[in-house]
Amino acid sequence: MVKIVLEKDQQLLTHSPLYRFTTENSEEPNVVTILQQPSAEAYQPFSISEKQGNIYFDLWSYSFAIQLKQVLQAHDTIKGVLRLRRTTNNFSYIKEDILALSEWFGDVRNVTVRSNKGGEMHYTIVLCEFGDSIMAHLEYQSGRDRIEFEWSSHLHIVEFDSLQMSSDKDNNRNLFKNIDAVVQFAIHWNESYEEKLSTIQQFLQRGEK
């Protein structure tokens, strides 16, 4: 049985061939129980205040993450450019996304931040590098939730746009959680992640111009 905690207003895809879904507790195998409150046994979102157990990143909890990971695993050496654009009213995703990206692409370095916090449109742009050979452009702007992601190398280009791929803009299933992605890409939180997160926060503060 898999237990998952969802953030407020988040939804989970319910057509997985491997799992059945319920909001009731069940001891049956291959059943997903959606919890309203954090539990040490459950897969919990990064946003919870006291991180413990299995933590999943928002960025790697969608279906496109599975396809991207398959492309990355097909090659021993990763060299390329990644671009991430989020339209969101939750700018705390910035440090979470950087930690999530560092899991796959290597530790972050050379961080530069540009922000506009005045006016109706709020945006933040982060330029940085991951590992030894990944250039990254991360852009965040206020508005209705949308994720645009592009990975390009000399062998592959992977593109994802949650809005363009959806015919229902008010019920965008591309931004529903994928149970397989949540389980596969969750991390077990420990002190090393506390240190990484602290380093990322310092980089963001120092990189602000």
Short mmCIF file of C-alpha atoms in Angstrom, two decimals:
data_model
loop_
_atom_site.label_atom_id
_atom_site.label_comp_id
_atom_site.label_asym_id
_atom_site.label_seq_id
_atom_site.Cartn_x
_atom_site.Cartn_y
_atom_site.Cartn_z
CA MET A 1 0.00 0.00 0.00
CA VAL A 2 1.27 3.47 -0.88
CA LYS A 3 0.32 6.54 1.12
CA ILE A 4 0.70 9.99 -0.39
CA VAL A 5 0.22 13.45 1.07
CA LEU A 6 -0.87 16.07 -1.46
CA GLU A 7 -0.47 19.80 -1.19
CA LYS A 8 -3.64 21.87 -1.05
CA ASP A 9 -5.46 21.99 -4.41
CA GLN A 10 -3.13 19.37 -5.93
CA GLN A 11 -4.57 16.28 -7.61
CA LEU A 12 -3.33 12.81 -8.47
CA LEU A 13 -3.78 10.96 -11.75
CA THR A 14 -6.08 8.01 -11.19
CA HIS A 15 -5.50 5.85 -14.26
CA SER A 16 -2.30 4.03 -13.27
CA PRO A 17 -2.38 0.35 -14.37
CA LEU A 18 -0.35 -0.57 -11.27
CA TYR A 19 -2.42 1.00 -8.50
CA ARG A 20 -5.96 1.46 -7.31
CA PHE A 21 -6.93 4.63 -5.48
CA THR A 22 -8.84 5.36 -2.32
CA THR A 23 -9.10 8.08 0.28
CA GLU A 24 -9.83 5.44 2.89
CA ASN A 25 -7.17 3.50 4.80
CA SER A 26 -6.66 0.04 3.35
CA GLU A 27 -4.24 -2.80 3.99
CA GLU A 28 -4.64 -4.20 0.48
CA PRO A 29 -1.55 -4.18 -1.78
CA ASN A 30 -1.26 -1.82 -4.74
CA VAL A 31 -3.63 0.70 -3.21
CA VAL A 32 -2.88 4.40 -2.98
CA THR A 33 -4.26 6.14 0.09
CA ILE A 34 -4.42 9.92 -0.21
CA LEU A 35 -3.81 11.53 3.17
CA GLN A 36 -4.72 15.02 4.29
CA GLN A 37 -2.07 15.23 6.99
CA PRO A 38 1.68 14.41 6.98
CA SER A 39 2.64 10.92 8.04
CA ALA A 40 6.11 9.43 8.51
CA GLU A 41 5.03 6.42 6.47
CA ALA A 42 3.79 8.46 3.53
CA TYR A 43 5.36 10.13 0.53
CA GLN A 44 5.25 13.78 1.52
CA PRO A 45 5.69 16.97 -0.54
CA PHE A 46 8.81 19.07 -0.14
CA SER A 47 6.65 21.93 1.14
CA ILE A 48 5.94 20.36 4.53
CA SER A 49 7.64 22.19 7.39
CA GLU A 50 9.20 19.20 9.16
CA LYS A 51 10.75 17.02 6.50
CA GLN A 52 11.13 13.36 7.36
CA GLY A 53 10.92 10.04 5.57
CA ASN A 54 10.20 9.99 1.85
CA ILE A 55 9.98 13.46 0.32
CA TYR A 56 9.00 14.13 -3.28
CA PHE A 57 9.78 17.22 -5.36
CA ASP A 58 6.96 18.93 -7.21
CA LEU A 59 9.04 19.12 -10.40
CA TRP A 60 9.69 15.39 -10.52
CA SER A 61 6.14 14.33 -9.61
CA TYR A 62 4.64 14.73 -13.11
CA SER A 63 4.52 12.30 -16.01
CA PHE A 64 7.05 14.18 -18.12
CA ALA A 65 9.73 13.50 -15.49
CA ILE A 66 9.58 9.78 -16.26
CA GLN A 67 10.27 10.38 -19.95
CA LEU A 68 13.05 12.85 -19.20
CA LYS A 69 14.75 10.42 -16.83
CA GLN A 70 14.68 7.71 -19.48
CA VAL A 71 16.50 10.00 -21.90
CA LEU A 72 19.12 10.97 -19.32
CA GLN A 73 19.73 7.36 -18.28
CA ALA A 74 20.39 6.37 -21.88
CA HIS A 75 23.74 8.18 -21.80
CA ASP A 76 26.69 7.88 -19.43
CA THR A 77 27.75 11.50 -19.84
CA ILE A 78 25.28 14.34 -19.46
CA LYS A 79 26.16 17.60 -21.16
CA GLY A 80 23.60 20.12 -22.21
CA VAL A 81 21.37 23.08 -21.50
CA LEU A 82 18.16 23.09 -19.51
CA ARG A 83 15.48 25.72 -19.39
CA LEU A 84 12.67 25.80 -16.89
CA ARG A 85 9.87 28.35 -16.81
CA ARG A 86 7.22 28.25 -14.13
CA THR A 87 4.16 30.42 -14.00
CA THR A 88 3.06 30.26 -10.39
CA ASN A 89 2.06 32.33 -7.39
CA ASN A 90 4.30 30.21 -5.16
CA PHE A 91 7.88 31.41 -5.57
CA SER A 92 9.13 29.01 -2.90
CA TYR A 93 9.40 26.54 -5.78
CA ILE A 94 12.70 28.19 -6.72
CA LYS A 95 14.87 26.59 -4.04
CA GLU A 96 12.90 23.33 -4.28
CA ASP A 97 13.40 23.15 -8.05
CA ILE A 98 17.11 23.82 -7.74
CA LEU A 99 17.45 21.03 -5.20
CA ALA A 100 15.41 18.73 -7.43
CA LEU A 101 17.53 19.57 -10.49
CA SER A 102 20.74 19.02 -8.54
CA GLU A 103 19.57 15.46 -7.80
CA TRP A 104 19.74 14.63 -11.50
CA PHE A 105 22.28 17.05 -12.93
CA GLY A 106 24.82 17.61 -10.14
CA ASP A 107 25.42 20.28 -7.51
CA VAL A 108 24.48 23.85 -8.37
CA ARG A 109 27.12 26.59 -8.74
CA ASN A 110 27.70 30.04 -10.25
CA VAL A 111 24.25 31.33 -9.33
CA THR A 112 23.02 34.73 -10.55
CA VAL A 113 19.55 36.03 -9.71
CA ARG A 114 17.46 38.78 -11.29
CA SER A 115 14.12 39.78 -9.77
CA ASN A 116 11.32 42.26 -10.31
CA LYS A 117 9.10 42.39 -7.25
CA GLY A 118 7.27 45.59 -8.11
CA GLY A 119 4.21 46.10 -10.25
CA GLU A 120 1.58 43.55 -11.23
CA MET A 121 4.01 41.09 -12.82
CA HIS A 122 6.46 39.46 -10.42
CA TYR A 123 9.30 37.48 -11.92
CA THR A 124 12.60 35.96 -10.89
CA ILE A 125 15.28 34.60 -13.23
CA VAL A 126 18.05 32.32 -12.01
CA LEU A 127 21.10 31.63 -14.17
CA CYS A 128 23.30 28.83 -12.88
CA GLU A 129 25.26 25.69 -13.64
CA PHE A 130 24.76 22.13 -12.48
CA GLY A 131 27.57 19.62 -12.20
CA ASP A 132 30.49 20.26 -14.54
CA SER A 133 28.70 20.78 -17.82
CA ILE A 134 25.06 21.84 -17.46
CA MET A 135 23.96 25.40 -18.15
CA ALA A 136 20.55 26.37 -16.75
CA HIS A 137 18.06 29.18 -17.18
CA LEU A 138 15.26 29.07 -14.59
CA GLU A 139 12.47 31.61 -14.89
CA TYR A 140 9.53 32.20 -12.55
CA GLN A 141 6.65 34.58 -13.15
CA SER A 142 3.36 35.16 -11.37
CA GLY A 143 0.15 33.74 -12.80
CA ARG A 144 -1.87 30.56 -13.26
CA ASP A 145 0.14 27.37 -12.79
CA ARG A 146 2.15 26.30 -15.83
CA ILE A 147 5.44 24.44 -16.31
CA GLU A 148 7.61 24.70 -19.40
CA PHE A 149 10.74 22.56 -19.48
CA GLU A 150 13.35 21.98 -22.16
CA TRP A 151 16.44 19.80 -22.07
CA SER A 152 18.81 19.92 -25.05
CA SER A 153 22.05 18.09 -25.70
CA HIS A 154 23.94 17.13 -28.83
CA LEU A 155 21.87 13.92 -28.99
CA HIS A 156 18.41 14.78 -27.68
CA ILE A 157 15.92 17.55 -27.17
CA VAL A 158 13.11 17.00 -24.67
CA GLU A 159 10.34 19.59 -24.43
CA PHE A 160 7.32 19.83 -22.16
CA ASP A 161 4.67 22.54 -21.86
CA SER A 162 1.83 21.72 -19.51
CA LEU A 163 -0.47 24.31 -21.06
CA GLN A 164 -0.01 23.57 -24.75
CA MET A 165 -0.52 19.85 -24.24
CA SER A 166 -3.85 20.30 -22.48
CA SER A 167 -7.25 20.81 -24.10
CA ASP A 168 -8.83 21.75 -20.75
CA LYS A 169 -7.09 24.82 -19.36
CA ASP A 170 -9.23 24.84 -16.20
CA ASN A 171 -8.59 21.18 -15.38
CA ASN A 172 -5.02 20.64 -16.56
CA ARG A 173 -4.27 16.96 -16.03
CA ASN A 174 -0.68 17.54 -17.12
CA LEU A 175 -0.25 19.12 -13.69
CA PHE A 176 -1.81 16.19 -11.83
CA LYS A 177 0.68 14.13 -9.85
CA ASN A 178 1.82 10.83 -11.34
CA ILE A 179 1.96 8.12 -8.68
CA ASP A 180 4.81 6.29 -10.45
CA ALA A 181 6.88 9.48 -10.64
CA VAL A 182 6.23 10.31 -6.99
CA VAL A 183 7.35 6.86 -5.83
CA GLN A 184 10.27 6.50 -8.24
CA PHE A 185 11.87 9.91 -7.72
CA ALA A 186 11.21 10.57 -4.04
CA ILE A 187 14.25 10.96 -1.80
CA HIS A 188 14.75 9.86 1.79
CA TRP A 189 15.35 13.08 3.70
CA ASN A 190 18.50 13.28 5.81
CA GLU A 191 21.10 15.78 7.01
CA SER A 192 22.85 15.91 3.64
CA TYR A 193 19.73 17.43 2.10
CA GLU A 194 19.51 19.96 4.91
CA GLU A 195 23.06 21.02 4.03
CA LYS A 196 22.31 21.17 0.31
CA LEU A 197 19.21 23.25 0.91
CA SER A 198 21.13 25.66 3.14
CA THR A 199 23.80 26.04 0.46
CA ILE A 200 21.17 26.75 -2.19
CA GLN A 201 19.56 29.41 -0.02
CA GLN A 202 22.96 31.09 0.45
CA PHE A 203 23.65 30.96 -3.29
CA LEU A 204 20.30 32.60 -4.03
CA GLN A 205 20.93 35.36 -1.50
CA ARG A 206 24.44 36.06 -2.77
CA GLY A 207 23.37 35.85 -6.41
CA GLU A 208 20.73 38.55 -6.11
CA LYS A 209 21.72 41.62 -8.16
#
